């Protein structure tokens, strides 16, 4: 449980307990440092029955698992909160859009994420070299590879060695066998000339160590695993390190207001609001490590104004908050006629897809610059809220009768159960200076802390990429003999492109770089403007590949944490 | 027998004696609620969520007549079969009663829809829908259960019935009875080792040998993973 004793001064104060903050807590404490971890939400451990949603059947929720304003991804999802938090608004500039998913709880969004754990490849760090757009990272794959290797072995990820240049192999646990709809996908994709390989998810298909269990295939990783068979920051980083080092003090319900600095402009700690009693508190540290998430970190730093840092801490360049970017996303569903009236069996599998398509057109000449991967969904899933809605409409595709009641209706429901599958695209956007978050001068949250205002528009790079993916979906469905459902998204809806932020891979607000005039941190994620402040969340990304950011956040957090230890040893901080 | 007694008898007939436990007393606030049927005291909720649930549980929306109409419709949509119970046996009316409080934006559609149904039934049979004979109820049902047959006169009824069907299906198939009727057998610890052979045989499909060699050998799932320096799994 949380410890609220406070040391006079910590070696490091870590803001945020998600992937970046959790990894920093582990590495720093294991290196002998005393650390404080501040989390804005409550304690959470999926092994506690009072926190458990795993294995609950639909009827244990009065709304059958539907979402509520307090849990936007449904009653069974592990992430508290979502797009709107009571008393904690954010605003958007007119004519722009952004969805900001915040989960205030120990472990943050790692409790519910998709566990898709992809390494960035050599091309992903240097896209500007190939298309002239955006910026290169100041580091490359070879710099990060050793840390990816360690994350693989420390956390566990299943996958397969494929030898694809920009999809580097790692230290994989073996993947699960494909489900039935995934076998159809494999067949269709092969026929359409599109590659498909086993997925790469941080779920233990095999024993990794004695602290964690082995997957029992309930498909519910988004609910957080009570035996810790999937990755989340609390269960895999913070709890074990707390136990083994005794050097992590956890402060939950601690809403950080700002980073405090001294007359020399160096950080001395943070101030926060204890949400349990509303009091203002301070906590001192030799080093401050920001892992609050790309946008929350930018908000805290921009709100940390002083005479030495009049534009906010670390913002002498004026680029903080800029280059905010999210992954792109579109999807399409289809019905597979051969899956009608299927025999049922337990097809839950792991939480998420067993197969996927990595980006396959790096060499092709296309009308958009950056790639995407394809995620596959479907199967005999647990019926929850929404099950059966408009099911009889599917009869349209088979000369059947829409509507009805009684035995006919029961037959329809059984006939169509598990026959619909879908493909989602997740792609790389091109970071833009003009897409940014800033402090809204007119709005504060319930503690009086100025809030973020978002300014974000997609460009044609993303729209054309989405258009291409819509063609790809149909190509694959056609090769599978599947019938696409609904209308193909067209130009009027940006080809189905999800609004910025909605894919929840937002990064880039405190990007790294060698030039202090165009970046916020150096390549060790150390603020150019204050050498004892570091950023370990997705804010440091120069560009977000088509891959989910978590594995890279953790690899980089190890690298930064060890740099901190080294610099403290050398008394450089 | 007065009107209420008629309804009570009708519902008892459909529900069986289980209904007697909580009774079916007049007055919407005393009506049996979803939280009387299921235990929602502990399903992994935060304090804020618990407070929100309590607020909704203590709320009321449907009048008794509306609730009774919903109950009758639910069982017309999913009557019992030889192997599965009717919608009301899976407490679907109670679920819908909860749903309209959870989602207040649904309330008007249900209220107006029931009003439409009664008005239409009265115009044809001189009675509210639930008091019409089974035969007359079915005649109306056949006019509103098939969207492709909707007319200007019945469109509002068709829209309402579509909503009733959706909520009935969701309310039913998210219960144990519904899982059994559907053949859903997941949500329990197991070891996934691929699609059952008989299913593959029926479809004339098989796994690719090359793909299978990459996949987990479930007999070794408890052996701790070790790799050589090139990332080849040794265990």
Short mmCIF file of C-alpha atoms in Angstrom, two decimals, chain A residues 7 9-13 32-36 284-288 564 568:
data_model
loop_
_atom_site.label_atom_id
_atom_site.label_comp_id
_atom_site.label_asym_id
_atom_site.label_seq_id
_atom_site.Cartn_x
_atom_site.Cartn_y
_atom_site.Cartn_z
CA UNK A 7 11.81 12.24 3.55
CA UNK A 9 14.84 15.31 0.38
CA UNK A 10 14.57 12.47 -2.11
CA UNK A 11 17.27 11.60 -4.60
CA UNK A 12 14.55 11.74 -7.24
CA UNK A 13 10.96 12.86 -7.33
CA UNK A 32 20.24 2.73 -4.63
CA UNK A 33 18.35 6.00 -4.98
CA UNK A 34 15.51 6.96 -2.68
CA UNK A 35 12.60 8.00 -4.84
CA UNK A 36 9.18 9.48 -4.35
CA UNK A 284 11.98 18.00 -2.29
CA UNK A 285 14.29 16.14 -4.60
CA UNK A 286 17.76 16.40 -6.11
CA UNK A 287 16.28 15.41 -9.43
CA UNK A 288 12.76 15.72 -10.82
CA UNK A 564 20.65 10.10 -14.06
CA UNK A 568 24.55 11.87 -9.82
#
